Amino acid sequence: MNRRLEGKVALVTGGARGIGRATAERLAREGAKVAIADRDLAKAEEAAAQIGEGSFALSLDVSSAESAKAAVEAVLGRADRIDALVNNAGIVRDATLGKTTDEAWEAVIAVNLTGTFLMTRAVAPHMVARGSGAIVNASSVVGLYGNFGQSNYVASKAGVIGMTRVWARELGRKGVRVNCVAPGFIATEMTATMPAEVLAGMKQRTPLGRLGAPADVAAAYAFLISDEASFVNGQVLGVDGGLVLGT
Ligand code: NAP
């Protein structure tokens, strides 16, 4: 594999499984030292042990400002620098409008939206001080186009696109690029809970005729982090097999 991330240090939130795990693996294979940060430390340690290449595990709850700060300090203590932040951690609590409880609203906003803000706020000063860095955020096609039964999730993912554009302007001037990906339906534990007929419908509506794999999204993150994307800033990169093409 191309070693275009050689010498870089990356922090991947929610890196113990799914897209985060595939991203940690991809970045490590391309030469990065990866901090795999997740709520579940045991699972993050297992991932780090399997991935190797100098990767290491951290306990992190992105929805807590203290935890976000502590994780950034732990990476700096261990690796001395952070070149890339992948704001991947995310959750769903789906329900139609009338059935969305306060708890479901707050939980999704706390992780997906506030978590992305807290992690970026904690990492940015360090990148700005060094005059370089890349931040990539997890949005979703639904953040662009909406989705039935996902008020909280869609609000969070649309918010991530908005924050990406703000930070691309604010931090771009300081040498830090900020972009996001908008995956379509990717086969992970998150989508495994969706009804089979919904997933079959998604496949049918996707021109490439399949769900995405975590590795498809990981490859997009790796590109956006790499110096090959050195003039790409504030963008939303669709990774959806053409699902929303023309809609
Ligand atoms: P996943 O399989 O559910 O994995 C999410 C990971 O994030 C889990 O390891 C989870 O830990 C961790 N996490 C959750 N809350 C956290 C918190 N507060 N602090 C730290 N880690 C936390 O999800 P995925 O499908 O890989 O999705 C990854 C990202 O891509 C999410 O932001 C998601 O919204 C986005 N996305 C996914 C799809 C898709 O189709 N799968 C499509 C578009 C966008 P626990 O095991 O403890 O919960």
Short mmCIF file of C-alpha atoms and ligand atoms in Angstrom, two decimals:
data_model
loop_
_atom_site.label_atom_id
_atom_site.label_comp_id
_atom_site.label_asym_id
_atom_site.label_seq_id
_atom_site.Cartn_x
_atom_site.Cartn_y
_atom_site.Cartn_z
CA MET A 1 0.00 0.00 0.00
CA ASN A 2 1.03 3.59 -0.73
CA ARG A 3 2.80 5.01 2.40
CA ARG A 4 1.63 8.57 1.79
CA LEU A 5 0.83 9.12 5.52
CA GLU A 6 4.30 8.09 6.72
CA GLY A 7 5.31 10.06 9.82
CA LYS A 8 1.83 11.47 10.49
CA VAL A 9 -0.07 10.99 13.75
CA ALA A 10 -3.86 10.57 13.51
CA LEU A 11 -6.58 10.48 16.16
CA VAL A 12 -9.69 8.51 15.16
CA THR A 13 -12.76 8.84 17.40
CA GLY A 14 -15.08 5.84 17.61
CA GLY A 15 -12.18 3.85 16.17
CA ALA A 16 -12.97 0.51 17.81
CA ARG A 17 -15.44 -0.68 15.20
CA GLY A 18 -17.23 0.01 11.93
CA ILE A 19 -16.00 2.85 9.72
CA GLY A 20 -13.73 4.17 12.49
CA ARG A 21 -11.97 0.86 12.81
CA ALA A 22 -11.54 0.52 9.03
CA THR A 23 -10.19 4.08 8.96
CA ALA A 24 -7.69 3.40 11.74
CA GLU A 25 -6.52 0.37 9.82
CA ARG A 26 -6.24 2.21 6.51
CA LEU A 27 -4.33 5.15 8.00
CA ALA A 28 -1.94 2.77 9.76
CA ARG A 29 -1.34 0.81 6.53
CA GLU A 30 -0.49 4.10 4.83
CA GLY A 31 2.16 4.81 7.46
CA ALA A 32 0.37 6.87 10.13
CA LYS A 33 0.63 6.25 13.84
CA VAL A 34 -3.01 6.02 14.92
CA ALA A 35 -4.65 6.75 18.27
CA ILE A 36 -7.82 4.66 18.39
CA ALA A 37 -10.17 6.46 20.77
CA ASP A 38 -13.48 4.97 21.82
CA ARG A 39 -15.95 4.77 24.69
CA ASP A 40 -15.11 1.09 24.94
CA LEU A 41 -11.42 0.94 25.86
CA ALA A 42 -11.20 -2.86 25.74
CA LYS A 43 -12.49 -2.89 22.14
CA ALA A 44 -10.15 -0.05 21.20
CA GLU A 45 -7.22 -1.99 22.69
CA GLU A 46 -8.21 -5.06 20.73
CA ALA A 47 -8.32 -3.00 17.52
CA ALA A 48 -4.91 -1.43 18.25
CA ALA A 49 -3.39 -4.85 18.92
CA GLN A 50 -4.71 -6.22 15.63
CA ILE A 51 -3.78 -3.18 13.57
CA GLY A 52 -0.27 -2.79 15.05
CA GLU A 53 1.99 -0.32 13.17
CA GLY A 54 2.43 1.74 16.38
CA SER A 55 -1.29 2.31 16.87
CA PHE A 56 -2.54 2.66 20.42
CA ALA A 57 -5.87 2.83 22.27
CA LEU A 58 -7.46 5.58 24.33
CA SER A 59 -10.65 5.88 26.33
CA LEU A 60 -12.79 8.75 25.05
CA ASP A 61 -16.33 10.05 25.35
CA VAL A 62 -16.54 12.75 22.67
CA SER A 63 -19.59 14.29 24.34
CA SER A 64 -17.52 15.32 27.38
CA ALA A 65 -15.28 18.39 27.15
CA GLU A 66 -12.95 17.00 29.85
CA SER A 67 -12.65 13.65 28.10
CA ALA A 68 -11.95 15.34 24.75
CA LYS A 69 -9.21 17.47 26.31
CA ALA A 70 -7.70 14.53 28.16
CA ALA A 71 -7.60 12.39 25.00
CA VAL A 72 -5.81 15.11 23.02
CA GLU A 73 -3.28 15.55 25.84
CA ALA A 74 -2.76 11.79 26.01
CA VAL A 75 -1.98 11.63 22.27
CA LEU A 76 0.39 14.59 22.51
CA GLY A 77 2.06 12.96 25.51
CA ARG A 78 2.58 9.77 23.60
CA ALA A 79 3.22 10.92 20.04
CA ASP A 80 4.21 14.57 20.45
CA ARG A 81 1.97 15.81 17.61
CA ILE A 82 -1.42 15.36 15.95
CA ASP A 83 -1.51 15.77 12.18
CA ALA A 84 -5.02 14.47 11.60
CA LEU A 85 -8.29 14.25 13.52
CA VAL A 86 -11.05 11.97 12.26
CA ASN A 87 -14.32 12.96 13.96
CA ASN A 88 -16.00 9.63 13.29
CA ALA A 89 -17.85 8.73 16.53
CA GLY A 90 -21.59 8.82 15.99
CA ILE A 91 -24.84 7.25 17.16
CA VAL A 92 -28.44 6.94 16.00
CA ARG A 93 -31.71 6.98 17.99
CA ASP A 94 -34.28 6.91 15.18
CA ALA A 95 -37.95 7.82 15.58
CA THR A 96 -40.49 9.94 13.75
CA LEU A 97 -40.98 13.49 15.03
CA GLY A 98 -43.73 12.82 17.58
CA LYS A 99 -41.93 9.81 18.99
CA THR A 100 -38.52 11.45 19.35
CA THR A 101 -37.99 11.77 23.09
CA ASP A 102 -35.97 14.54 24.73
CA GLU A 103 -33.41 11.91 25.68
CA ALA A 104 -33.08 10.63 22.09
CA TRP A 105 -32.73 14.18 20.76
CA GLU A 106 -30.10 15.16 23.32
CA ALA A 107 -28.09 11.94 23.06
CA VAL A 108 -27.61 12.17 19.30
CA ILE A 109 -26.84 15.90 19.34
CA ALA A 110 -24.39 15.40 22.24
CA VAL A 111 -22.30 12.79 20.41
CA ASN A 112 -22.59 13.67 16.73
CA LEU A 113 -22.71 17.46 16.85
CA THR A 114 -21.31 18.58 20.22
CA GLY A 115 -18.73 15.76 20.17
CA THR A 116 -17.39 16.93 16.81
CA PHE A 117 -17.22 20.49 18.15
CA LEU A 118 -15.50 19.51 21.43
CA MET A 119 -12.86 17.35 19.72
CA THR A 120 -12.09 19.96 17.08
CA ARG A 121 -11.88 22.73 19.67
CA ALA A 122 -9.46 20.61 21.71
CA VAL A 123 -7.20 19.68 18.76
CA ALA A 124 -7.23 22.91 16.72
CA PRO A 125 -4.89 25.04 18.90
CA HIS A 126 -2.18 22.42 18.61
CA MET A 127 -2.52 22.21 14.80
CA VAL A 128 -2.66 25.99 14.49
CA ALA A 129 0.51 26.35 16.59
CA ARG A 130 2.29 24.00 14.16
CA GLY A 131 0.72 25.66 11.13
CA SER A 132 -0.56 22.41 9.65
CA GLY A 133 -3.15 19.68 10.10
CA ALA A 134 -6.20 18.04 8.59
CA ILE A 135 -9.57 17.50 10.23
CA VAL A 136 -12.17 15.25 8.66
CA ASN A 137 -15.73 14.93 9.92
CA ALA A 138 -18.43 12.29 9.53
CA SER A 139 -21.54 13.72 7.96
CA SER A 140 -23.99 11.65 5.91
CA VAL A 141 -26.07 11.88 2.75
CA VAL A 142 -29.03 12.42 5.08
CA GLY A 143 -27.38 15.61 6.35
CA LEU A 144 -27.79 16.96 2.81
CA TYR A 145 -31.12 15.46 1.81
CA GLY A 146 -32.98 14.58 5.04
CA ASN A 147 -34.44 11.21 5.95
CA PHE A 148 -37.69 9.89 7.34
CA GLY A 149 -37.54 9.23 11.12
CA GLN A 150 -34.19 10.94 11.76
CA SER A 151 -34.83 14.51 13.02
CA ASN A 152 -32.02 14.28 15.57
CA TYR A 153 -29.51 12.49 13.34
CA VAL A 154 -30.18 14.68 10.30
CA ALA A 155 -29.89 17.84 12.43
CA SER A 156 -26.53 16.63 13.73
CA LYS A 157 -25.18 15.66 10.30
CA ALA A 158 -26.37 18.88 8.63
CA GLY A 159 -24.73 20.73 11.54
CA VAL A 160 -21.47 18.90 10.90
CA ILE A 161 -21.48 20.19 7.31
CA GLY A 162 -22.09 23.72 8.59
CA MET A 163 -19.29 23.50 11.16
CA THR A 164 -16.92 22.04 8.52
CA ARG A 165 -17.47 25.12 6.38
CA VAL A 166 -16.97 27.48 9.32
CA TRP A 167 -13.74 25.78 10.42
CA ALA A 168 -12.45 25.54 6.84
CA ARG A 169 -12.63 29.34 6.76
CA GLU A 170 -11.31 29.96 10.29
CA LEU A 171 -8.53 27.36 10.34
CA GLY A 172 -7.65 27.31 6.65
CA ARG A 173 -5.88 30.63 7.13
CA LYS A 174 -3.70 28.92 9.75
CA GLY A 175 -2.70 25.96 7.57
CA VAL A 176 -5.35 23.53 8.83
CA ARG A 177 -7.74 21.96 6.30
CA VAL A 178 -11.22 20.81 7.32
CA ASN A 179 -13.45 18.58 5.18
CA CYS A 180 -16.21 16.08 5.67
CA VAL A 181 -17.51 12.92 4.06
CA ALA A 182 -21.16 12.15 3.36
CA PRO A 183 -21.45 8.37 3.23
CA GLY A 184 -24.53 6.67 1.87
CA PHE A 185 -25.54 3.39 3.47
CA ILE A 186 -22.50 1.53 4.73
CA ALA A 187 -22.63 -2.04 6.06
CA THR A 188 -21.76 -1.65 9.78
CA GLU A 189 -23.46 -2.45 13.09
CA MET A 190 -25.20 0.94 12.79
CA THR A 191 -27.07 -0.09 9.63
CA ALA A 192 -27.41 -3.75 10.66
CA THR A 193 -30.33 -2.68 12.87
CA MET A 194 -32.26 -1.28 9.89
CA PRO A 195 -35.13 -3.36 8.46
CA ALA A 196 -33.98 -5.69 5.65
CA GLU A 197 -36.46 -4.19 3.18
CA VAL A 198 -35.09 -0.68 3.78
CA LEU A 199 -31.54 -1.89 3.10
CA ALA A 200 -32.70 -3.78 -0.01
CA GLY A 201 -34.42 -0.58 -1.22
CA MET A 202 -31.20 1.39 -0.66
CA LYS A 203 -29.21 -1.11 -2.69
CA GLN A 204 -31.73 -0.87 -5.48
CA ARG A 205 -31.63 2.94 -5.49
CA THR A 206 -27.82 3.00 -5.54
CA PRO A 207 -26.44 3.08 -9.10
CA LEU A 208 -23.47 0.94 -8.02
CA GLY A 209 -25.98 -1.65 -6.75
CA ARG A 210 -24.56 -2.34 -3.31
CA LEU A 211 -24.18 -0.94 0.20
CA GLY A 212 -20.85 0.72 0.90
CA ALA A 213 -18.12 -1.02 2.89
CA PRO A 214 -16.34 0.68 5.81
CA ALA A 215 -13.16 0.53 3.69
CA ASP A 216 -14.82 2.73 1.02
CA VAL A 217 -15.23 5.54 3.55
CA ALA A 218 -11.79 4.90 5.07
CA ALA A 219 -10.21 5.44 1.64
CA ALA A 220 -11.94 8.82 1.33
CA TYR A 221 -10.68 9.89 4.78
CA ALA A 222 -7.15 8.79 3.89
CA PHE A 223 -7.23 10.90 0.73
CA LEU A 224 -8.58 13.97 2.53
CA ILE A 225 -5.90 13.67 5.23
CA SER A 226 -3.06 13.10 2.77
CA ASP A 227 -1.00 15.84 1.16
CA GLU A 228 -2.62 14.85 -2.15
CA ALA A 229 -5.64 16.82 -0.88
CA SER A 230 -3.50 19.82 0.05
CA PHE A 231 -5.82 22.28 -1.81
CA VAL A 232 -9.08 20.59 -0.76
CA ASN A 233 -10.77 22.53 2.06
CA GLY A 234 -14.35 22.92 3.28
CA GLN A 235 -15.69 20.17 1.01
CA VAL A 236 -18.35 17.51 1.46
CA LEU A 237 -17.16 14.34 -0.29
CA GLY A 238 -20.04 11.98 -1.10
CA VAL A 239 -19.19 8.28 -0.65
CA ASP A 240 -22.55 6.83 -1.59
CA GLY A 241 -22.26 4.87 -4.82
CA GLY A 242 -24.26 7.60 -6.56
CA LEU A 243 -27.29 7.18 -4.27
CA VAL A 244 -28.28 10.84 -4.24
CA LEU A 245 -27.07 11.65 -7.72
CA GLY A 246 -29.37 14.15 -9.33
CA THR A 247 -31.77 14.39 -6.39
P1 NAP B 1 -20.82 2.18 14.52
O1 NAP B 1 -20.51 0.88 13.86
O2 NAP B 1 -22.01 2.29 15.40
O3 NAP B 1 -19.50 2.64 15.33
C1 NAP B 1 -19.48 3.84 16.02
C2 NAP B 1 -18.34 3.83 17.02
O4 NAP B 1 -18.38 5.09 17.72
C3 NAP B 1 -18.50 2.74 18.08
O5 NAP B 1 -17.26 2.13 18.35
C4 NAP B 1 -19.04 3.51 19.26
O6 NAP B 1 -18.73 2.95 20.52
C5 NAP B 1 -18.31 4.83 19.11
N1 NAP B 1 -18.93 5.88 19.90
C6 NAP B 1 -20.26 6.12 20.05
N2 NAP B 1 -20.44 7.14 20.89
C7 NAP B 1 -19.21 7.55 21.28
C8 NAP B 1 -18.75 8.56 22.16
N3 NAP B 1 -19.61 9.34 22.85
N4 NAP B 1 -17.42 8.73 22.32
C9 NAP B 1 -16.55 7.94 21.67
N5 NAP B 1 -16.92 6.95 20.84
C10 NAP B 1 -18.25 6.75 20.65
O7 NAP B 1 -20.98 3.35 13.45
P2 NAP B 1 -20.50 3.43 11.91
O8 NAP B 1 -21.59 2.89 11.06
O9 NAP B 1 -19.13 2.92 11.78
O10 NAP B 1 -20.52 5.02 11.70
C11 NAP B 1 -19.37 5.83 11.96
C12 NAP B 1 -19.71 7.28 11.61
O11 NAP B 1 -20.12 7.36 10.25
C13 NAP B 1 -20.86 7.86 12.44
O12 NAP B 1 -20.62 9.22 12.70
C14 NAP B 1 -22.06 7.71 11.52
O13 NAP B 1 -23.06 8.62 11.81
C15 NAP B 1 -21.40 7.97 10.17
N6 NAP B 1 -22.16 7.41 9.05
C16 NAP B 1 -22.43 6.06 8.99
C17 NAP B 1 -23.17 5.56 7.93
C18 NAP B 1 -23.51 4.11 7.80
O14 NAP B 1 -24.28 3.78 6.89
N7 NAP B 1 -22.99 3.21 8.63
C19 NAP B 1 -23.63 6.43 6.93
C20 NAP B 1 -23.33 7.79 7.02
C21 NAP B 1 -22.59 8.27 8.10
P3 NAP B 1 -19.84 2.03 21.29
O15 NAP B 1 -19.56 0.66 20.80
O16 NAP B 1 -19.50 2.22 22.73
O17 NAP B 1 -21.20 2.56 20.93
#
